[in-house]
Structure formats: C-alpha cells, structure tokens
XYZ file of C-alpha atoms in Angstrom:
458
model
C -83.035 -53.669 -27.334
C -85.545 -56.013 -25.645
C -84.419 -58.822 -27.872
C -80.807 -57.983 -26.937
C -81.664 -58.088 -23.233
C -83.488 -61.287 -23.845
C -80.346 -62.742 -25.320
C -78.357 -61.509 -22.327
C -80.626 -63.585 -20.115
C -80.480 -66.759 -22.208
C -76.777 -67.552 -21.857
C -77.331 -71.282 -21.962
C -78.007 -71.432 -25.702
C -74.891 -71.450 -27.901
C -76.650 -70.122 -31.002
C -78.046 -67.144 -29.155
C -74.578 -66.391 -27.719
C -73.163 -66.071 -31.238
C -75.958 -63.720 -32.254
C -75.370 -61.597 -29.148
C -71.617 -61.280 -29.794
C -72.269 -60.238 -33.363
C -74.683 -57.522 -32.384
C -72.381 -56.341 -29.551
C -69.573 -55.822 -32.061
C -71.882 -53.772 -34.230
C -72.855 -51.673 -31.239
C -69.232 -50.970 -30.290
C -68.408 -50.016 -33.886
C -71.206 -47.459 -33.833
C -69.884 -45.996 -30.574
C -66.328 -45.801 -31.993
C -67.522 -43.958 -35.071
C -69.459 -41.539 -32.859
C -66.294 -40.919 -30.748
C -64.095 -40.375 -33.818
C -66.611 -37.931 -35.170
C -66.597 -36.057 -31.840
C -62.747 -35.954 -31.837
C -62.679 -34.615 -35.356
C -65.025 -31.885 -34.368
C -63.534 -30.940 -30.998
C -60.257 -30.701 -29.027
C -58.983 -33.612 -26.958
C -57.673 -33.171 -23.435
C -55.565 -35.540 -21.317
C -55.276 -34.779 -17.636
C -55.347 -36.310 -14.178
C -58.648 -34.533 -13.661
C -61.615 -33.491 -15.769
C -60.690 -30.554 -18.039
C -62.077 -28.707 -21.001
C -59.304 -28.582 -23.630
C -58.518 -25.272 -25.249
C -60.451 -25.000 -28.512
C -57.322 -23.815 -30.383
C -55.473 -27.061 -29.641
C -56.147 -30.409 -31.238
C -54.594 -32.002 -28.140
C -54.001 -30.477 -24.725
C -51.968 -32.197 -21.984
C -52.446 -30.751 -18.539
C -50.671 -31.889 -15.342
C -48.571 -30.484 -12.531
C -46.717 -33.699 -11.699
C -45.623 -35.346 -14.945
C -44.038 -34.487 -18.294
C -44.237 -35.554 -21.886
C -41.475 -37.893 -23.127
C -40.726 -37.795 -26.840
C -38.599 -40.365 -28.729
C -34.971 -40.485 -27.534
C -32.191 -41.677 -29.847
C -28.557 -41.308 -30.822
C -27.403 -39.198 -33.789
C -26.804 -42.291 -35.898
C -30.341 -43.505 -35.156
C -31.810 -40.068 -35.881
C -30.008 -39.878 -39.193
C -31.383 -43.300 -40.151
C -34.997 -42.040 -40.092
C -36.336 -42.292 -43.641
C -37.960 -39.190 -45.139
C -38.393 -37.270 -41.869
C -41.380 -34.923 -41.888
C -40.835 -31.190 -41.688
C -41.142 -30.401 -37.972
C -40.398 -33.950 -36.742
C -38.893 -33.742 -33.246
C -36.636 -36.111 -31.236
C -34.364 -35.865 -28.205
C -30.724 -36.394 -29.234
C -29.030 -38.406 -26.465
C -25.601 -38.057 -28.138
C -25.568 -34.307 -27.454
C -28.407 -34.124 -24.884
C -30.409 -31.678 -27.007
C -33.814 -31.472 -28.645
C -33.590 -31.669 -32.433
C -36.194 -30.966 -35.080
C -36.186 -31.434 -38.841
C -36.571 -28.180 -40.775
C -37.169 -29.803 -44.137
C -33.469 -29.938 -45.032
C -31.445 -30.618 -41.878
C -31.744 -31.612 -38.259
C -31.260 -28.512 -36.119
C -30.954 -27.852 -32.397
C -34.233 -26.789 -30.873
C -32.374 -25.009 -28.063
C -31.007 -22.356 -30.440
C -32.336 -18.865 -29.818
C -32.313 -18.346 -33.579
C -30.958 -19.993 -36.690
C -27.640 -18.124 -36.389
C -26.485 -19.399 -33.013
C -25.781 -22.660 -31.228
C -23.809 -23.547 -28.115
C -22.641 -27.022 -27.136
C -20.086 -27.997 -24.544
C -18.470 -30.975 -22.818
C -16.346 -30.992 -19.662
C -14.474 -33.482 -17.491
C -12.489 -33.468 -14.244
C -10.820 -36.901 -14.042
C -7.025 -36.861 -14.481
C -5.867 -38.680 -17.605
C -2.385 -39.041 -19.135
C -0.607 -39.848 -22.397
C 2.923 -40.637 -23.550
C 2.072 -40.438 -27.248
C 4.535 -38.538 -29.425
C 1.909 -38.077 -32.157
C -1.398 -36.240 -31.855
C -4.131 -38.340 -30.221
C -7.631 -37.323 -29.116
C -8.126 -36.431 -25.461
C -10.675 -39.169 -24.903
C -13.499 -37.037 -23.498
C -12.861 -33.820 -25.457
C -14.903 -34.308 -28.652
C -18.162 -32.759 -29.893
C -20.301 -33.188 -33.019
C -21.748 -30.084 -34.671
C -25.548 -30.268 -34.817
C -25.817 -27.495 -37.397
C -23.764 -26.345 -40.351
C -22.050 -22.958 -40.260
C -19.040 -21.096 -38.888
C -18.000 -22.097 -35.364
C -15.667 -20.833 -32.680
C -14.030 -23.764 -30.855
C -12.712 -23.077 -27.341
C -10.739 -25.341 -24.998
C -9.376 -24.746 -21.517
C -7.687 -27.215 -19.181
C -5.121 -27.758 -16.450
C -1.881 -29.474 -17.485
C 0.915 -31.314 -15.660
C 4.226 -32.192 -17.345
C 6.500 -33.864 -14.786
C 10.258 -33.279 -14.917
C 12.164 -36.175 -16.471
C 15.691 -37.577 -16.841
C 17.467 -39.776 -19.369
C 19.835 -42.348 -17.848
C 22.509 -43.700 -20.169
C 25.832 -45.475 -19.879
C 28.991 -44.229 -21.621
C 32.211 -46.154 -22.199
C 35.321 -44.296 -23.367
C 36.682 -47.571 -24.761
C 33.598 -47.965 -26.946
C 33.886 -44.297 -27.950
C 37.512 -44.878 -29.021
C 36.354 -47.667 -31.295
C 33.697 -45.338 -32.733
C 36.307 -42.614 -33.398
C 38.375 -45.092 -35.424
C 35.256 -46.104 -37.343
C 34.417 -42.455 -38.066
C 37.944 -41.843 -39.359
C 37.625 -44.827 -41.716
C 34.235 -43.554 -42.971
C 35.687 -40.151 -43.820
C 38.863 -41.457 -45.452
C 36.784 -43.957 -47.408
C 34.897 -41.208 -49.287
C 35.541 -41.043 -53.042
C 38.257 -38.524 -53.882
C 37.276 -35.742 -56.299
C 40.457 -33.612 -56.330
C 44.120 -34.614 -56.023
C 45.769 -31.590 -57.618
C 45.205 -28.800 -55.098
C 48.387 -27.204 -53.709
C 49.359 -27.900 -50.098
C 48.411 -24.362 -49.031
C 44.766 -23.264 -48.965
C 43.426 -19.755 -48.410
C 44.895 -16.311 -49.174
C 41.468 -15.216 -50.459
C 40.620 -18.519 -52.144
C 36.999 -19.608 -52.721
C 36.775 -23.414 -52.558
C 34.008 -25.536 -54.113
C 32.640 -28.720 -52.464
C 34.656 -31.897 -52.871
C 36.949 -34.492 -51.339
C 40.480 -33.111 -51.603
C 43.325 -35.609 -51.130
C 46.738 -33.934 -50.691
C 50.176 -35.571 -50.545
C 52.086 -33.821 -47.754
C 51.406 -31.355 -44.937
C 48.317 -29.200 -45.517
C 48.035 -25.622 -44.261
C 45.698 -22.609 -44.423
C 46.844 -18.983 -44.643
C 44.729 -15.845 -44.467
C 41.078 -16.182 -45.520
C 39.556 -19.308 -47.076
C 35.912 -19.288 -48.214
C 33.962 -22.523 -48.625
C 31.143 -22.037 -51.166
C 28.327 -24.590 -50.907
C 26.826 -23.529 -54.229
C 23.339 -23.464 -52.754
C 23.473 -27.070 -51.517
C 22.806 -27.351 -47.744
C 24.467 -30.802 -47.801
C 27.603 -29.656 -49.628
C 30.553 -31.751 -48.424
C 34.096 -30.456 -47.910
C 36.821 -32.931 -46.978
C 40.455 -31.717 -46.985
C 42.866 -34.459 -45.999
C 46.637 -34.903 -46.119
C 48.974 -37.741 -45.267
C 51.085 -35.606 -42.923
C 50.494 -32.661 -40.552
C 47.854 -29.904 -40.729
C 48.436 -26.300 -39.620
C 46.907 -22.816 -39.810
C 48.707 -19.494 -39.568
C 47.856 -16.948 -36.879
C 44.660 -15.086 -37.681
C 43.464 -17.624 -40.266
C 39.732 -17.423 -41.016
C 37.530 -20.013 -42.735
C 34.201 -18.622 -43.987
C 31.100 -20.510 -45.138
C 28.721 -19.244 -47.850
C 25.821 -20.433 -50.040
C 24.721 -23.410 -47.934
C 28.107 -24.597 -46.715
C 27.774 -25.648 -43.063
C 30.236 -26.624 -40.341
C 28.761 -30.091 -39.751
C 29.824 -31.130 -43.285
C 33.396 -29.777 -43.225
C 36.344 -32.080 -42.311
C 40.075 -31.366 -41.904
C 41.956 -34.690 -41.759
C 45.622 -35.282 -40.969
C 47.712 -38.394 -40.359
C 50.111 -36.528 -38.078
C 49.976 -33.609 -35.608
C 47.608 -30.653 -35.956
C 48.419 -27.090 -34.888
C 46.135 -24.065 -35.150
C 47.710 -20.623 -34.887
C 46.513 -17.998 -32.427
C 43.167 -16.339 -33.230
C 42.233 -18.927 -35.839
C 38.524 -18.922 -36.779
C 37.678 -22.244 -38.396
C 34.608 -24.377 -39.152
C 34.358 -28.165 -39.153
C 35.734 -31.328 -37.582
C 39.510 -31.339 -37.117
C 40.793 -34.922 -36.980
C 44.263 -36.394 -36.428
C 44.640 -40.104 -36.927
C 47.699 -40.645 -34.711
C 48.971 -37.488 -33.033
C 48.308 -34.452 -30.838
C 46.139 -31.404 -31.515
C 47.183 -27.970 -30.237
C 44.964 -24.879 -30.575
C 46.427 -21.394 -30.150
C 44.984 -18.740 -27.834
C 41.757 -16.837 -28.677
C 40.786 -19.240 -31.426
C 37.138 -19.940 -32.289
C 36.076 -23.341 -33.622
C 32.613 -24.515 -34.629
C 33.132 -28.257 -34.912
C 35.135 -30.951 -33.113
C 38.685 -31.876 -32.158
C 39.192 -35.645 -32.458
C 42.274 -37.868 -32.392
C 42.812 -41.606 -32.204
C 46.036 -41.174 -30.273
C 47.482 -37.968 -28.853
C 46.921 -35.141 -26.384
C 44.653 -32.148 -26.989
C 45.470 -28.654 -25.723
C 43.192 -25.638 -26.040
C 42.663 -22.142 -24.869
C 41.757 -19.667 -24.038
C 39.110 -19.696 -26.770
C 35.693 -20.980 -27.811
C 34.772 -24.447 -29.060
C 31.165 -25.406 -29.872
C 29.285 -28.168 -31.683
C 27.705 -27.542 -35.092
C 24.004 -26.778 -34.840
C 22.934 -29.609 -37.193
C 23.688 -33.304 -37.598
C 26.440 -34.312 -39.988
C 26.088 -36.535 -43.025
C 28.703 -38.721 -41.278
C 27.398 -40.794 -38.351
C 29.341 -39.727 -35.254
C 27.851 -42.549 -33.207
C 28.580 -42.327 -29.459
C 30.693 -39.144 -29.803
C 28.086 -37.069 -31.668
C 27.719 -34.792 -28.622
C 31.509 -34.380 -28.128
C 33.619 -31.361 -29.025
C 36.868 -33.005 -27.854
C 37.781 -36.667 -27.586
C 41.067 -38.565 -27.703
C 41.568 -42.310 -27.736
C 44.897 -41.948 -25.925
C 46.156 -38.754 -24.300
C 45.364 -35.996 -21.868
C 43.172 -32.941 -22.507
C 44.307 -29.580 -21.146
C 42.607 -26.174 -21.134
C 44.276 -22.823 -20.541
C 42.402 -19.718 -19.381
C 38.761 -18.741 -19.508
C 37.591 -20.843 -22.433
C 33.995 -21.555 -23.414
C 32.996 -25.111 -24.349
C 29.598 -26.171 -25.698
C 29.563 -29.952 -25.903
C 31.026 -33.005 -24.151
C 34.725 -33.677 -23.507
C 36.430 -37.044 -22.940
C 39.515 -39.243 -23.097
C 40.100 -42.979 -22.997
C 43.590 -42.654 -21.519
C 44.969 -39.568 -19.791
C 44.043 -36.704 -17.473
C 41.608 -33.877 -18.170
C 42.910 -30.705 -16.550
C 42.578 -26.927 -16.434
C 38.827 -26.712 -16.826
C 38.184 -25.028 -13.494
C 38.320 -21.609 -15.158
C 36.275 -22.667 -18.197
C 32.576 -22.297 -18.905
C 31.249 -25.703 -19.922
C 27.863 -26.613 -21.329
C 28.329 -30.356 -21.445
C 29.852 -33.270 -19.540
C 33.507 -34.187 -18.907
C 34.144 -37.940 -19.216
C 37.230 -39.325 -17.570
C 38.592 -42.629 -18.873
C 36.353 -45.602 -18.115
C 32.621 -46.162 -17.917
C 30.152 -43.592 -16.630
C 26.426 -43.497 -15.918
C 24.991 -40.264 -17.235
C 21.757 -38.782 -15.892
C 20.600 -36.009 -18.201
C 17.697 -33.702 -17.253
C 14.996 -33.671 -19.941
C 12.603 -30.769 -20.427
C 9.609 -32.338 -22.143
C 7.231 -30.162 -24.127
C 3.539 -31.013 -24.634
C 1.442 -29.769 -27.546
C -2.338 -29.301 -27.541
C -4.325 -28.670 -30.737
C -7.868 -28.385 -32.105
C -8.866 -30.722 -34.934
C -11.875 -30.941 -37.265
C -12.557 -34.378 -38.734
C -8.946 -35.365 -38.044
C -7.414 -32.268 -39.666
C -5.604 -29.591 -37.637
C -7.491 -26.293 -37.356
C -4.893 -23.717 -38.479
C -3.018 -21.799 -35.764
C -4.815 -23.595 -32.926
C -1.798 -25.400 -31.407
C -0.177 -24.332 -28.135
C 2.726 -25.839 -26.157
C 3.644 -26.104 -22.499
C 6.907 -27.211 -20.842
C 7.351 -28.823 -17.448
C 8.996 -25.652 -16.087
C 5.588 -23.951 -16.213
C 3.809 -26.522 -14.003
C 1.179 -26.241 -12.790
C -0.147 -24.616 -15.927
C -3.342 -23.760 -17.757
C -3.709 -24.379 -21.474
C -6.168 -22.444 -23.629
C -6.969 -23.045 -27.299
C -9.115 -21.127 -29.740
C -9.905 -21.931 -33.345
C -12.298 -20.668 -35.995
C -13.603 -23.050 -38.642
C -16.556 -23.636 -40.958
C -18.295 -26.954 -40.296
C -21.026 -29.094 -41.763
C -23.652 -30.832 -39.705
C -22.072 -33.963 -38.216
C -18.495 -32.680 -38.355
C -16.462 -33.647 -35.282
C -14.342 -31.120 -33.378
C -11.884 -32.565 -30.866
C -8.813 -31.685 -28.807
C -5.599 -33.641 -29.410
C -2.338 -33.776 -27.490
C 1.173 -35.195 -27.628
C 4.542 -35.009 -25.896
C 7.836 -34.445 -27.687
C 10.004 -37.386 -28.724
C 13.040 -36.707 -26.529
C 14.461 -39.930 -25.093
C 13.874 -40.184 -21.349
C 13.295 -42.723 -18.619
C 9.662 -41.657 -18.484
C 7.593 -39.228 -20.533
C 4.045 -38.300 -19.674
C 1.668 -35.352 -19.833
C -1.548 -35.198 -17.800
C -4.678 -33.069 -18.008
C -7.262 -32.430 -15.310
C -10.205 -29.975 -15.224
C -11.048 -29.275 -18.868
C -13.829 -28.052 -21.101
C -14.456 -27.953 -24.862
C -17.077 -25.530 -26.176
C -18.420 -24.968 -29.684
C -20.210 -21.689 -30.414
C -21.991 -21.191 -33.745
C -21.451 -17.575 -34.759
C -23.261 -17.237 -38.081
C -24.951 -18.968 -40.979
C-alpha cells in the first residue's frame, strides 16, 4: 500500500503512472468479485433510502413515489420474441394488458383464473357508411389474447336517415318500351301450333309458346303446370282477339308463376265478369276491357287502345319476369294511345299510365302506386333503408349474430350477441352495411358503442 501511495505522489513519471493504473485495475477487480460474492449470498434492495431487503427476495424494490416499468410492445413484436422463457412478462400495448408466457402461449395476466378473460373497446365519435356490403366499423375490433370459447357483445346507437329516390318518367319513352316488349315476346321460338282456339274446361297445360291462328278464348278452369320449374314459360298468342267467359279461372301449379305467363292478342281483349287470371295480358293494337269483380295478378298493356277496369283487383306479380319490362316494370296498366277508366271500388297495386288520353274514375279506388298522365313527370319515391349489423371472426360471420334496423325506428339502439370458439390472435369485429335500394342518398351512422369479449371457459 505504501508503494501504491508512493506512486500516487509521483505523478510526473510516465512509467510509474502505467504501473499505478495496472494495480488500480487489479484492486477494482477484487472489489467487484467481493461484491458479486455478497450479492450471491444475500438479497439486494433498491430504494430511495437505506433499507434491509427481505431475505426471501433476491431483489426488493421499495418506494412510495415511483413504479417499475417492464418492456412495452405490440402483439406482433411480442410474438416475434424467440423462445420466450416460461414466466416471461411484457406489457401488451395493443390491448393494454399485462401478458406472460406460460410455456405454451401468451396469456393475460389480468385474468382471475385460466378460465376467464375480459377485454373491451368503446368509442363515442359519430361515424357513417354507405357501403352495401359488410365492412368493419373502424374502431370496433378486438384480438383474443387467449384461446377458448368467447361471448362477443356489441351495443351502439344507430341513425338511419329517411331517404328519397328522384327519377324522371316519360310516357313517350314508356310507349317505345312497350313496343319493344311486345316484339321480345312475339319473337320467342314457337313450340306448339296445333292447340285449339279454346283453352280451359278442366285442361292442364304444360309450359310452351303456343301460336294460334284466330281468336283465342278461355272457358271454365285452366291449370298451368310448371312441372317443377320455377322459370317455366307460358306464352299463348293469337293473331286476332282474346276473350274469357264469365267466371273463368286460371290456376298455377308446380312452379308456374304469374310473372312468366303471357296472353297476347293482335286485336281487342275482353275478360268476362269474375275472371281470375294470372299473367300479362297484351293487345298489340286495340282496347282491353275487364269485367266486374275480376282478379288479375299481372299487367294490362296495349300499344294502342283504351283500358277499362272494375270494380276488381289488379296487382303486380311478386317476382321479376324473364322478359325485361324496362321502364314499365312497375306498371299494372299502360297504354300507348288511349284513356284508362276505372269503375267502382277497385284495388290497384302498381303504377298506371297513358301516353295519350285521360285517366278517370280512380277517386273511389285504392291505389298503391303512381298515376302517370301523358307527358314527362319527376317522381320522388320515399325509400326506407335498412341497415344490418353483424359480428365476425377472422372475416367470417358468427352464426345468428346479425340484426337489422330501419329508419322508422330512429333513434335506435342496436345490440348483438354471438358465441364462438377462438384461438389466440383471432380477431372479432363488428361489421355493418345498408341495403342496396336506389336513392338520392344512403347512409347509416353509429355513435356511442362498445364491443366486449368475455372468455367463458377453456
């Protein structure tokens, strides 16, 4: 030691400085080894003041003003850790939860036991969509931290504003469409030219395009048998008039449907009183007259002639036809040239129009549709949009989790519940859409909302 002190004093000699530095390093090494030995034998304490660490702890941290900060990382960073040790702990900033590795999986430290977990996300800002296909509500998505069965719950406030669809309608353009429709029907390939002029009287008719020379008529009951084909086509056309006797009934069986039935005449059409008939009734050049108390599921169309009806019931088919009805697809009566007259308390479900003539007698009728006088008209149609909310797992719909709301229920709450088995890392989200009805504007909005995942077993 005296020689060391001596060297401390003689700083002016370079050689002695080197010797001193060498011996100082040896001295510090000895002290370090002594400290390591003491640590191995005793507990270590870290504090803002002098403490005696608990002998059962290898390390004790003691303070009343600070905390311990462990590594913070996203799920993707956590999952990139190679060969994590059993018990390794991190703070998951993706889900704001402590995670630890149990030897097989990363699990949530906040769980009370291995059979339960609870994670949630909420938002208050108003957001909107006009998507007609399911898209994720941007802030309503959670990643499962553990594998197992989960209950997914969503609740939010929804707004679906009322909407309208503004369109223009020209009866002149509709007249052109009616002529085009007539040509499409008469252009179909004929399959039968030998049927007698009179149909019915208990007859069962198979699908086909029947072309008849002369005036066609129906008596009694005629049954159209679709043979199990929902698209079965029946076209009965003659090159003269078309008539039905009083009380005539046309029945549909085995897939036959009114939207694919056509009665075509070159000349005038007359339906007897109390006729019940299915399909589109079409005169190329002349008038159509329907007797009292008749019921028609179809259309009355003529390129040139008046239409008279009633009292009775006339309604559109429930499905679209295989023939494109273009601008008159919503019409139950239209004439390219002639008036339209109703008698009595008739019921009409569909639009009514003429390109030349007066429309009269509808004051006593019940109409679900629009009456178009000759000329051009701007039509403003109210639209009742419907929004759908659903729960998804990894982009796949959770069964039976979808719910809908219409604008008539505004303001409205929406609640979803779904049960599904998930693996660690699976994503549960809430998706929404609005229906595809044409309108000037279509939008659904959501405000206060919350998505919660509850693990309910192993």
